[in-house]
XYZ file of C-alpha atoms in Angstrom:
576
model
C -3.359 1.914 1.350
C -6.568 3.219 2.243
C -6.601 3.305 6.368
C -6.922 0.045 8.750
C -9.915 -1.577 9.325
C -12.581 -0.334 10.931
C -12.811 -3.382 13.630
C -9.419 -1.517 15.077
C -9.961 1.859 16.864
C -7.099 3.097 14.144
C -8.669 1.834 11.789
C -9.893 -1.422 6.512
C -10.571 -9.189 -16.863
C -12.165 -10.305 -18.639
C -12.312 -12.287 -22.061
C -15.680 -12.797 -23.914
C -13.622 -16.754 -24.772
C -12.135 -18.549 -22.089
C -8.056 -17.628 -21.289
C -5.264 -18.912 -18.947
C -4.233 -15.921 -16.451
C -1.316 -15.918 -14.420
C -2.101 -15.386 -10.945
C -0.003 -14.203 -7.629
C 2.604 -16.984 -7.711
C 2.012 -18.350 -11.122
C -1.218 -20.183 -10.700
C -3.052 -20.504 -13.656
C -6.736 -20.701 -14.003
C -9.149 -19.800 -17.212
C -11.139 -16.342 -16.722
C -14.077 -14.620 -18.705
C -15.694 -11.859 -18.705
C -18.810 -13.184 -17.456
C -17.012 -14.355 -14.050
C -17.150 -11.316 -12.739
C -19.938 -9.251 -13.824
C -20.739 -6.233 -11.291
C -17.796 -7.728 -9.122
C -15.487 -5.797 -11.386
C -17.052 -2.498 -10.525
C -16.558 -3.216 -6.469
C -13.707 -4.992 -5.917
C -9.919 -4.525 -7.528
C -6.900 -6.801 -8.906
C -9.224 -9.078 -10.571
C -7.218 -11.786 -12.939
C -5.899 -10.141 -16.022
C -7.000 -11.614 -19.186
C -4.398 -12.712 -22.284
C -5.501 -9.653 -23.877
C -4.737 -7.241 -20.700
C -1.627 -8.638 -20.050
C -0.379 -8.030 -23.711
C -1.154 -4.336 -23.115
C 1.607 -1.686 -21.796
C -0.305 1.612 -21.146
C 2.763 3.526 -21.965
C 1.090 7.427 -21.647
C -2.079 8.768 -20.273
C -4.019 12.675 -20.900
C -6.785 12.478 -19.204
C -9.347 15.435 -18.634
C -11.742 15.097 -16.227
C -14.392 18.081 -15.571
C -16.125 18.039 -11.992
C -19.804 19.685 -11.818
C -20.024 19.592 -8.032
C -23.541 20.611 -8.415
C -24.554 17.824 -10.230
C -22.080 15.273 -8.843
C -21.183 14.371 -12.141
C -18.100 14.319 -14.401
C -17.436 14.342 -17.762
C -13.684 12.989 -19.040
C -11.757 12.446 -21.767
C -8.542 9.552 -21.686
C -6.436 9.287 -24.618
C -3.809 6.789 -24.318
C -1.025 5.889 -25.788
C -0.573 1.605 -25.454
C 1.899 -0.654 -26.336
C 0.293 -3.748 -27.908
C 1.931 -7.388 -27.760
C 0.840 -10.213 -29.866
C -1.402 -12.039 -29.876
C -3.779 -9.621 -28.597
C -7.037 -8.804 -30.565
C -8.406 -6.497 -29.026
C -8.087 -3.832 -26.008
C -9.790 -4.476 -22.557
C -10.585 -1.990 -19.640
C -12.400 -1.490 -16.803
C -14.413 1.102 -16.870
C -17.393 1.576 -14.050
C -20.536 1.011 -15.388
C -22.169 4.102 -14.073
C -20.488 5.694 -17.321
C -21.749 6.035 -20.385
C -19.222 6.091 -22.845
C -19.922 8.653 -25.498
C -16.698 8.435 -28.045
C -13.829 5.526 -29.125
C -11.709 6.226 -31.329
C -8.625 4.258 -32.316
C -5.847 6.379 -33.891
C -7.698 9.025 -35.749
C -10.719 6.683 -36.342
C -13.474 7.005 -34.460
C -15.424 4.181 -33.953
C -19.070 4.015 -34.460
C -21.152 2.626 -31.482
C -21.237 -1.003 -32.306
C -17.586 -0.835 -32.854
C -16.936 -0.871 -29.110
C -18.839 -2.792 -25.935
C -19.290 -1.696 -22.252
C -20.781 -4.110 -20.112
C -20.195 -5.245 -16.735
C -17.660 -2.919 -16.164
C -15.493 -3.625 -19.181
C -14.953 -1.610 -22.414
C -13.713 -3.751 -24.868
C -12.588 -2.210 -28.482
C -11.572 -5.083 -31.035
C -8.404 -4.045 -33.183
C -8.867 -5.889 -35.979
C -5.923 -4.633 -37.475
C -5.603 -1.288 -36.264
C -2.515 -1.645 -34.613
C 0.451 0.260 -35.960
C 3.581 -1.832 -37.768
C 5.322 -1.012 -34.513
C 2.609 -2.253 -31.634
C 1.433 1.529 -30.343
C -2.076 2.620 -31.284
C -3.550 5.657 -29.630
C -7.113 5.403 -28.040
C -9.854 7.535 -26.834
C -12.337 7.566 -24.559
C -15.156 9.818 -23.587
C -17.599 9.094 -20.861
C -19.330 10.931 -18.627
C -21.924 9.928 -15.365
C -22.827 10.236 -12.079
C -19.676 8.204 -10.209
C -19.717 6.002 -7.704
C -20.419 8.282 -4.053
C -17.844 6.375 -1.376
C -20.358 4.832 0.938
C -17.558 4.662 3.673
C -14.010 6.558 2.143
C -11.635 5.250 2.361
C -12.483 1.974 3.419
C -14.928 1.401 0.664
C -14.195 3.944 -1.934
C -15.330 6.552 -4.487
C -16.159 10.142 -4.485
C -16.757 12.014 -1.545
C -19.258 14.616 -2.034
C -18.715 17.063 1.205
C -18.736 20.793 1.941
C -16.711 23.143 4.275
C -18.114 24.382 7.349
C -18.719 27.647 5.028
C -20.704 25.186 2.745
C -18.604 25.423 -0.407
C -17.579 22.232 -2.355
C -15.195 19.769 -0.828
C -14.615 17.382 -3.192
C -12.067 13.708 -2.988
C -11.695 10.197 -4.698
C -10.565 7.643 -2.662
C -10.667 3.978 -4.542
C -8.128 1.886 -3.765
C -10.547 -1.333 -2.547
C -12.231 -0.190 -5.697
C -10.049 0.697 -7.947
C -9.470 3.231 -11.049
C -11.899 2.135 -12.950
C -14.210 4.417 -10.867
C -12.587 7.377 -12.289
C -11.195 6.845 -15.567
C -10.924 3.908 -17.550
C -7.806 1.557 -16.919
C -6.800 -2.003 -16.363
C -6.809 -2.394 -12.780
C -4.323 -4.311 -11.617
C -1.202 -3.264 -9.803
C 1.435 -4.066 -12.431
C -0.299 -2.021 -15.024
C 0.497 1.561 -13.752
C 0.757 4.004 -16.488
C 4.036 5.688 -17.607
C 3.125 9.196 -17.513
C -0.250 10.749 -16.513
C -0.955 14.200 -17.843
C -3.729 15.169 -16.200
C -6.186 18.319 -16.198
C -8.657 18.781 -13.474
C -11.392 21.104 -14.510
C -13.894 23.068 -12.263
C -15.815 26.276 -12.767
C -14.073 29.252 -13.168
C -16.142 31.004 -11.370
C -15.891 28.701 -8.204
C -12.798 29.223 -5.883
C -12.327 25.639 -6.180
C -8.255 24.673 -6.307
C -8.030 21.073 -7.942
C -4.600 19.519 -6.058
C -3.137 16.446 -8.295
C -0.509 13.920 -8.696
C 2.981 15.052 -9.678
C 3.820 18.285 -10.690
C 1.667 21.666 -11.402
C 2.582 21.950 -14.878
C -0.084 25.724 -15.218
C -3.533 26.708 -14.805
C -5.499 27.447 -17.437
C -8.971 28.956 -17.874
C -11.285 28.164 -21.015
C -14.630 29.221 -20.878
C -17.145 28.380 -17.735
C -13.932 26.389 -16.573
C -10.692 26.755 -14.441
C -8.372 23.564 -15.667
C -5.209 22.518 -13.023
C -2.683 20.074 -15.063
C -0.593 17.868 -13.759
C 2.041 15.336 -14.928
C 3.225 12.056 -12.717
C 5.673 9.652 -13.556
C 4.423 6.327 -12.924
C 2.130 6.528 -10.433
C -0.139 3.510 -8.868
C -3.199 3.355 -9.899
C -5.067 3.497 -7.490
C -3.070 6.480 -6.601
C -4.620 8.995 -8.758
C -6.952 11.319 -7.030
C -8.877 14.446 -7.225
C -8.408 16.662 -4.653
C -11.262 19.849 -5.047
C -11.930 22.436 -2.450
C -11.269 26.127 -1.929
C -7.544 25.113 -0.769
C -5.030 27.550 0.406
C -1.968 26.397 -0.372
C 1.430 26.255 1.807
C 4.851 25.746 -0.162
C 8.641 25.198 0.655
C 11.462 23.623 -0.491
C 13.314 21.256 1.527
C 17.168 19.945 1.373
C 16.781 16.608 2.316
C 20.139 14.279 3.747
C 20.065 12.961 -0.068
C 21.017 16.320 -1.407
C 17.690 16.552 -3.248
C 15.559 19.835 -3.275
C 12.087 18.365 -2.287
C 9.221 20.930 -2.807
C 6.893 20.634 -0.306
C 3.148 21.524 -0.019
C -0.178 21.649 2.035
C -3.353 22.142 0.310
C -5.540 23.212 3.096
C -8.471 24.478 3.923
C -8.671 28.284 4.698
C -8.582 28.787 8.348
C -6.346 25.705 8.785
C -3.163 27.753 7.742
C -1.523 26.581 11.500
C -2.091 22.997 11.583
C -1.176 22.987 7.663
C 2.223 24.657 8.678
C 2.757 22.408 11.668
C 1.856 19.005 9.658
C 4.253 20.358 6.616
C 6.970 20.517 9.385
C 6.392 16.822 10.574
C 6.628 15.871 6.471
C 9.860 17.306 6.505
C 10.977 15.379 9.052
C 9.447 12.408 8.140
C 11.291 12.709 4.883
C 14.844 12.675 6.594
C 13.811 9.856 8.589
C 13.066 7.536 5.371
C 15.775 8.429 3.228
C 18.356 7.759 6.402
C 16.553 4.697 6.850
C 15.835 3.487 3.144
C 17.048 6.252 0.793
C 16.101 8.627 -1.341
C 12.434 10.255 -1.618
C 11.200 8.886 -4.743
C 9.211 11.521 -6.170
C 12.108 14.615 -5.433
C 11.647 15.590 -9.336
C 7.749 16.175 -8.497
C 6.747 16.728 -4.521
C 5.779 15.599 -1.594
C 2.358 16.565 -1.334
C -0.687 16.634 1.049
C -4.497 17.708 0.595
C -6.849 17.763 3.370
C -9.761 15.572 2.810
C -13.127 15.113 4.143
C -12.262 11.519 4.932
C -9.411 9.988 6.627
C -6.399 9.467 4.453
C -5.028 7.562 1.611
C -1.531 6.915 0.082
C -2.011 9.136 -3.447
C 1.011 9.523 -4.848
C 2.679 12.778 -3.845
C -0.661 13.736 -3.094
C -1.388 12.297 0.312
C -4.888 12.346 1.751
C -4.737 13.039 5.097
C -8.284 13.722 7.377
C -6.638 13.347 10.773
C -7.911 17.299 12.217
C -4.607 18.094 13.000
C -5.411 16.534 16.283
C -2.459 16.951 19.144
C -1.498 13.519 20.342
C 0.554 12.228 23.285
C 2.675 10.457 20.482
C 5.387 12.318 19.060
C 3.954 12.137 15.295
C 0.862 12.344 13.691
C 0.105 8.457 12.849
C -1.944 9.432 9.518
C 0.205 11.547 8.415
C 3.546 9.470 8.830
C 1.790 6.102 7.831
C 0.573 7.475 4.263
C 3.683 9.007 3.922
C 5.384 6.013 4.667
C 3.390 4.380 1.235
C 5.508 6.704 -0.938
C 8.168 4.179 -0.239
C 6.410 1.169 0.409
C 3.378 0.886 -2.465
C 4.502 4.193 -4.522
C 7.790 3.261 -5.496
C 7.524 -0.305 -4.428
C 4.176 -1.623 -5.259
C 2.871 -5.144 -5.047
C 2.606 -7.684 -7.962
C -0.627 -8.679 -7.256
C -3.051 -8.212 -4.183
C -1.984 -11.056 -2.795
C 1.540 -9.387 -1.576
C -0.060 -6.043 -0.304
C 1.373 -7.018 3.192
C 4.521 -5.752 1.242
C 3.059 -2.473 1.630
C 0.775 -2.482 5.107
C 3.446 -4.215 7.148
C 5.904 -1.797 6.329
C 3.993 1.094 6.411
C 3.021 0.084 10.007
C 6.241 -0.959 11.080
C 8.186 1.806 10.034
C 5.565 3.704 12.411
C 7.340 1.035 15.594
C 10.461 1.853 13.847
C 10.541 5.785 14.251
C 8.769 5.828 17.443
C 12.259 3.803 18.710
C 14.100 6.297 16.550
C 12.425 9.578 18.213
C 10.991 8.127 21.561
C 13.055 4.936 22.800
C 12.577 1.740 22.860
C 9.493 1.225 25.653
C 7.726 3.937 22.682
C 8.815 1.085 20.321
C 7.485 -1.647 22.454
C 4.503 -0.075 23.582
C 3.457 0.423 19.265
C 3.897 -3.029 18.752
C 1.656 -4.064 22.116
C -0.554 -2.342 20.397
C -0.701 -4.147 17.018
C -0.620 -7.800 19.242
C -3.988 -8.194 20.275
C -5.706 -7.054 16.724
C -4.244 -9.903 14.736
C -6.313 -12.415 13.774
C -4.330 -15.400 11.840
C -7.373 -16.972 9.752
C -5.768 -16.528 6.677
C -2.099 -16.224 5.265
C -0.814 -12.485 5.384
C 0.590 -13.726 1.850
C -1.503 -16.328 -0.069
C -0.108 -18.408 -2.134
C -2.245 -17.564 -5.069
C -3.712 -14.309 -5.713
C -6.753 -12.651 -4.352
C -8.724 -8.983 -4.951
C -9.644 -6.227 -2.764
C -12.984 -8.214 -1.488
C -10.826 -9.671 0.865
C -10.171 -6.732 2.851
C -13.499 -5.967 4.535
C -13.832 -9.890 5.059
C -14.539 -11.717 7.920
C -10.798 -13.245 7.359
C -9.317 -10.816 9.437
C -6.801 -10.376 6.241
C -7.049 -6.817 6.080
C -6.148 -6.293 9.785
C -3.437 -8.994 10.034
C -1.213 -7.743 6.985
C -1.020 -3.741 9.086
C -0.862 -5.835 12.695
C 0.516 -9.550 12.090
C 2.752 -7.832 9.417
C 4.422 -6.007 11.279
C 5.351 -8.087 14.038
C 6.374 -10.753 11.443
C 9.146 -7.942 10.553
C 10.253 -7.237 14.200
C 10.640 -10.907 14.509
C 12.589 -10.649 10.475
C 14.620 -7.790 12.289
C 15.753 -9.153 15.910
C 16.460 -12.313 13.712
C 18.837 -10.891 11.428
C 19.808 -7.772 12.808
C 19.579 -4.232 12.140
C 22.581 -4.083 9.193
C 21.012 -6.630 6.855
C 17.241 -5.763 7.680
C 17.262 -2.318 6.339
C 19.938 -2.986 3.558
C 16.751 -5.848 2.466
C 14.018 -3.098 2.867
C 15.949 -0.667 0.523
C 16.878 -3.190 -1.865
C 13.185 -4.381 -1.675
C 12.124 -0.475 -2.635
C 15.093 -0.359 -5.282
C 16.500 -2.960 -6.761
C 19.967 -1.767 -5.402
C 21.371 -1.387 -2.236
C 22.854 1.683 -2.984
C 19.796 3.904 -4.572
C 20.778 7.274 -6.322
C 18.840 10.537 -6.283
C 17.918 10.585 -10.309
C 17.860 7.071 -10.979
C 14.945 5.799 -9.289
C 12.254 4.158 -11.163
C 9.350 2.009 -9.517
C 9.196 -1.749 -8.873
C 7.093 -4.450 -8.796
C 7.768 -6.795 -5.883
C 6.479 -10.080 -4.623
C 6.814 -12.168 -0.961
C 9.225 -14.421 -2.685
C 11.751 -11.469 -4.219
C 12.036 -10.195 -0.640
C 12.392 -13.908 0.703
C 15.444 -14.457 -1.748
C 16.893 -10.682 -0.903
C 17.226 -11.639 2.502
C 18.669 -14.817 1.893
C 21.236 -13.311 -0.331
C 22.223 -10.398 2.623
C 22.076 -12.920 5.319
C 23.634 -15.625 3.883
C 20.824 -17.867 4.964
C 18.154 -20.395 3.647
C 14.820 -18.529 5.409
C 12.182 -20.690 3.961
C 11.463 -22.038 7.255
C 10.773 -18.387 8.309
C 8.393 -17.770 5.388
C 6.360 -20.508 5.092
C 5.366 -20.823 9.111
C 4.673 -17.074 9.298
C 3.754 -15.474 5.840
C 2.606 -18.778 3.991
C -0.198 -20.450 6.363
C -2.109 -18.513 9.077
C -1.510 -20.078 12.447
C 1.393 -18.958 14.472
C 3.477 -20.587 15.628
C 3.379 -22.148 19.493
C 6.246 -22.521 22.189
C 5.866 -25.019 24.391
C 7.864 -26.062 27.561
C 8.356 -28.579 30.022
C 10.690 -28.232 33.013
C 12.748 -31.176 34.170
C 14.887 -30.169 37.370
C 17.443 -27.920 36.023
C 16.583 -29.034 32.386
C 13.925 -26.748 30.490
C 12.862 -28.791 27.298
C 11.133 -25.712 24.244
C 9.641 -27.312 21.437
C 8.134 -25.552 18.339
C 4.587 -26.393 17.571
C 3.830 -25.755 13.537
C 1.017 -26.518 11.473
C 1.746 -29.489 9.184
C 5.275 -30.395 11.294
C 7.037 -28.098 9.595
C 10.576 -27.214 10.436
C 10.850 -24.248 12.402
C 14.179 -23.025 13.686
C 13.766 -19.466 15.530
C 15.967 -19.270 18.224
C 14.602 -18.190 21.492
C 16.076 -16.710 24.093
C 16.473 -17.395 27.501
C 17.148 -14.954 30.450
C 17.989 -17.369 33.676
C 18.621 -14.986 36.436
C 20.714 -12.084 35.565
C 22.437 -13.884 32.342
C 20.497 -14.306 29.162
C 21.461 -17.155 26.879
C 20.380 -18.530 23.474
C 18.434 -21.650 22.516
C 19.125 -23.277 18.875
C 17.047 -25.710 17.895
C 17.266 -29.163 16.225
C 14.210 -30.729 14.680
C 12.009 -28.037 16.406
C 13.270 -28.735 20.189
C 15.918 -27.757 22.510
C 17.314 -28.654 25.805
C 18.326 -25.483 28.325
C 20.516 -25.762 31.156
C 19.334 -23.918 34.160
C 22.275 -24.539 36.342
C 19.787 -25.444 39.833
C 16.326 -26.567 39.910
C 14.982 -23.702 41.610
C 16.512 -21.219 39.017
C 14.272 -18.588 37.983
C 13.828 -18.291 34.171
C 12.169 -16.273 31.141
C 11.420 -17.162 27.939
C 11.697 -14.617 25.417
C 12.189 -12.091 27.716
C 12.206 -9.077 25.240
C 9.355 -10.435 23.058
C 11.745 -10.790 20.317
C 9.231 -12.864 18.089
C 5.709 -13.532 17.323
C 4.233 -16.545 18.464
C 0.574 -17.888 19.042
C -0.744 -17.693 22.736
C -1.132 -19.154 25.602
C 1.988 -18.853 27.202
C 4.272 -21.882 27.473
C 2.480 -23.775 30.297
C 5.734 -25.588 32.085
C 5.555 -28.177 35.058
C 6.913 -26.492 38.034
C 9.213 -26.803 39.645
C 9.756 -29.720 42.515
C 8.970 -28.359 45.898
C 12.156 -27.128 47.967
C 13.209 -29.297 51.014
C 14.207 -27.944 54.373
C-alpha cells in the first residue's frame, strides 16, 4: 500500500436503478450511480453494483501512449469479460478527465449514444450482445490529461517530474485512488484481472525506458513511438503502474531456498548504478527471508522488480516503487524497500476482500519489518521497532470494520490509516506471543495460500477477509479466538489492565468496552520467577508469596493494551 501516513515521520458502482450490494461482511445496502458522483473519481472500493459483481474481467490488452510533453495519454483497453446473469449491461470506472473516443462490443462498434460516461462511470448496455457462452469482448479508447498526484503516493495519480539532467521522469501511483485513473476497470479489490498484456508507448526518439508489471515480453518500435509490453498474471489493481524515465537497468537471476530461479531487476536512474546494485542485493535477501518465513515468492515465473520513482514507494506488483535515495541507515535494511516488498506477499498474492480488511495487508507488511529486524538484529532491534509503532496508534476506529469502507478513510481524521500499519502490528505480536511462533507463521502462510504447504508452480492469488484468518487460527491452535478478535480488531478501544494489591494478593482485571469477555493471559515476573495469570470472567488473583514482594506486570510487553499503567494500591508500610 501506498506509504504510512503523513502524521508519522515514516509516513498515509454504480446502477442508474437502485440495487442490493454486498458489502465487507455481508451487509447489504441499495447503491446508485448518483451516490457517488465525483466521489468515484477520488476515492476507491466503492460498493459494487449487481451489474459489476456479475462481471469476471477474465483478460486485459491495454495500450497506453505517454506524451510527456503534453502530460497526456492516449489508450486503448480491450477486454475480454465473463458475463453472469442477470446482468444488462457493463459498468466501469473510468476517470472523468477522459474522453472516451471508441466502444465497441465484439466487432460492433457502438455509436456515441450507445454508451454513457458520467461521473466517473462508463456504462455500455448489452442488450443482447452477449455471446451463447457469457464472454463478449469490449473496447475502449480514451484519451486526456490524467489526474497529476497532488501528494504521490498518499493521494495518487501521475507524477509529472524530471531528472536532475531535466529529462522526463514519469510514475502512477493510485492506490487511494484507484485504476480508474489510468485505464478503465471496476475498482474494487476482488475484481483483479486475469492477465494484463500491456504496451507502454513513448517516443522513439526519447531515451525513455517504460518498466511494467510482469514480464518483458519485447520492444517494439512503430513510427514516432518506442512500445515496452508486458504480461502479468493477476495482478491488483491498483498495482498496475507506469514506470517512464531514462532507466538503466540492472539484472540477475537469483536461486532462492524454494529452488526457484527469480530474475531480478533495478530500473534506475543513470548515475545511480551503486545504490541500484546495493538495494538489488538487500531484495535478494529479503526474498530468502519471506519464503523461509512464509514460502515461496509468488511472482518467480515473472520477477521481482523495482523502479526508482520520483515519489516515495508503492507496492506495484513485481514492479515496486521505491523513492527512498538509497539513504544509509543505522538499521540493518532499507525500511521502503523491505516494506513494499513485503506487499508481494501480503496484498499481491494475498489481497483484501474489500477495504475494510486492508489491515490484512499494512499490519503484516509492518510487522514482518519487527519480525526481520529480530531475525537479523536481536530481539532489543525487535523491541525497539515495535516502541516505535506504540505511540502512533490512535484507536478511534476498528482496524477491521465490520462493514466495508473506501479509500476516503485513509487520510481521515480516524486515525484508521495509521492504526492498521501501527495498532496492526502490535495486535499480531500480541496474536504471536499468544500462540506461539509454530502456529503463527503456519496461519500467515496459509492466510497467503490457502495451504500450509505452498508449492513453487502452483500459486495463484487469494482473496482474504478478518474472519478467514480468525477461523485459520482457530483451526491451527485448536482454540475459539473470538474473544481475541472482537476486543482488538472489531471495536477501537484497547483494552485496559487494571490492578489492585491486597498484601501478598495482586487482584488484574480486564477492562473491555461493552463487558466483553476477554481472556489474555498476562504474565507476571515476581522477583526472579515469572509466572502466568489465567483469567476467569476477566479477573485473576496472583500470589505474591510476601507483602513486600516486588512485582511486574507484563514484563516483556507481550500484548497491547490501552494506557495508563495499572495504578495498584501500595503496598502497607514495613514495620521495624
Amino acid at each position: 500500500m501506498r506509504k504510512r501516513p503523513p502524521v508519522c515521520t515514516r509516513e498515509r458502482a454504480l446502477k442508474f436503478a437502485t440495487a442490493v450490494i454486498a458489502l465487507g461482511a455481508a451487509i447489504a445496502v441499495p447503491a446508485t450511480a448518483q451516490d457517488f458522483g465525483e466521489r468515484r473519481t477520488t476515492v476507491s472500493g466503492l460498493p459494487l453494483t449487481a451489474d459489476q459483481q456479475a462481471i469476471t474481467p477474465e483478460h486485459l490488452w491495454l495500450d497506453i501512449w505517454v506524451d510527456p510533453e503534453a502530460q497526456s495519454i492516449k489508450g486503448r483497453a480491450e477486454y475480454a469479460l465473463e458475463i453472469a446473469d442477470p446482468a444488462s449491461k457493463i459498468e466501469m470506472e473510468l476517470d472523468q478527465r477522459f474522453r472516451v473516443t471508441r466502444v465497441s462490443l465484439g466487432k460492433i462498434e457502438l455509436p456515441a449514444e450507445g454508451f454513457r460516461h458520467t461521473d466517473g462511470l462508463l456504462t455500455v448496455p448489452l442488450e443482447g450482445a452477449r455471446s451463447a457462452n457469457g464472454r463478449i469482448a469490449l473496447r475502449v479508447d480514451f484519451e486526456g490529461e490524467p489526474r497529476t498526484a497532488p501528494n504521490a503516493p498518499w493521494d495518487g495519480g501521475f507524477v509529472w517530474s524530471q531528472t536532475s539532467d531535466g529529462e522526463p521522469w514519469i510514475a502512477t501511483a493510485m492506490q487511494g485512488q484507484g485504476c480508474d485513473l489510468l485505464f478503465p476497470c471496476i475498482d474494487y479489490p476482488t475484481k483483479e484481472i486475469g492477465r494484463v498484456d500491456s504496451t507502454i508507448w513513448v517516443p522513439a526518439e526519447s531515451r525513455l525506458y517504460a518498466a511494467g508489471n510482469g514480464k518483458l515480453l519485447g520492444i517494439e518500435d512503430k513510427g514516432d513511438w518506442r512500445g515496452y509490453k508486458w504480461s502479468a498474471r493477476q495482478p491488483n489493481t491498483y498495482a498496475i503502474a507506469l514506470n517512464i524515465a531514462p532507466y538503466g537497468v540492472i539484472e540477475r537471476t537469483h536461486r532462492a531456498p524454494s529452488g526457484q530461479d527469480v530474475p531480478l531487476a533495478f530500473y534506475h536512474l543513470r548515475g545511480d548504478e551503486a545504490g541500484a546494485a546495493r538495494m538489488l542485493d538487500e531484495l535478494a535477501k529479503y526474498l530468502d527471508w519471506f519464503e523461509r518465513r512464509i514460502g515461496p515468492y509468488p511472482f518467480a515465473d515473472e520477477k521481482a522488480g523495482i523502479a526508482q520513482t520520483p515519489h516515495l514507494g508503492m507496492e506495484h506488483q513485481t514492479i515496486n516503487a521505491y523513492g527512498n535515495g538509497f539513504r544509509e541507515s543505522d538499521e540493518p535494511y532499507d525500511w521502503l524497500l523491505f516494506h513494499e516488498f513485503a506487499h508481494e506477499w501480503f496484498a499481491n498474492q494475498m489481497t483484501n476482500r474489500s477495504n475494510a480488511d486492508m489491515w490484512l495487508h499494512e499490519a503484516a507488511a509492518s510487522y514482518m519489518e519487527a519480525l526481520y529486524l529480530r531475525d537479523v538484529a536481536g530481539e532489543d532491534a525487535y523491541r525497539a521497532k515495535l516502541d516505535e509503532y506504540l505511540p502512533r496508534i490512535v484507536s478511534k476506529v476498528p482496524v477491521a470494520p465490520g462493514a466495508g469502507i473506501d479509500s476516503g478513510s485513509y487520510l481521515d481524521s480516524s486515525g484508521w490509516g495509521g492504526d492498521i500499519y501501527f495498532k496492526g502490528s502490535w495486535i499480531l505480536h500480541t496474536l504471536r506471543e499468544l500462540i506461539g511462533d509454530e502456529a503463527f507463521f503456519r496461519s500467515l502462510t496459509r492466510l497467503v495460500y490457502g495451504t500450509a504447504e505452498p508449492k513453487p508452480g502452483a500459486i495463484t492469488p487469494i482473496y482474504r477477509d478478518t474472519d478467514e484468518f480468525r477461523q485459520i487460527v482457530e483451526e491451527e491452535t485448536g482454540r475459539d479466538l473470538e474473544w481475541f478478535f472482537d476486543v482488538y480488531v472489531r471495536q477501537p478501544a484497547m483494552p485496559l489492565l487494571k490492578g489492585t494489591r491486597d498484601g501478598a494478593t495482586l487482584t488484574l482485571e480486564w477492562e473491555v468496552p461493552g463487558n466483553r469477555t476477554f481472556q489474555m493471559p498476562v504474565e507476571v515476573k515476581i522477583g526472579e520467577r515469572t509466572i502466568v495469570a489465567e483469567f476467569e470472567n476477566n479477573r485473576a488473583r496472583v500470589d505474591l508469596g510476601s507483602a513486600t514482594a516486588p512485582f511486574t506486570v507484563d514484563p516483556d510487553a507481550k500484548m497491547l493494551r490501552g494506557l495508563p499503567e495499572p495504578v495498584l494500591t501500595p503496598p502497607p508500610p514495613r514495620r521495624n
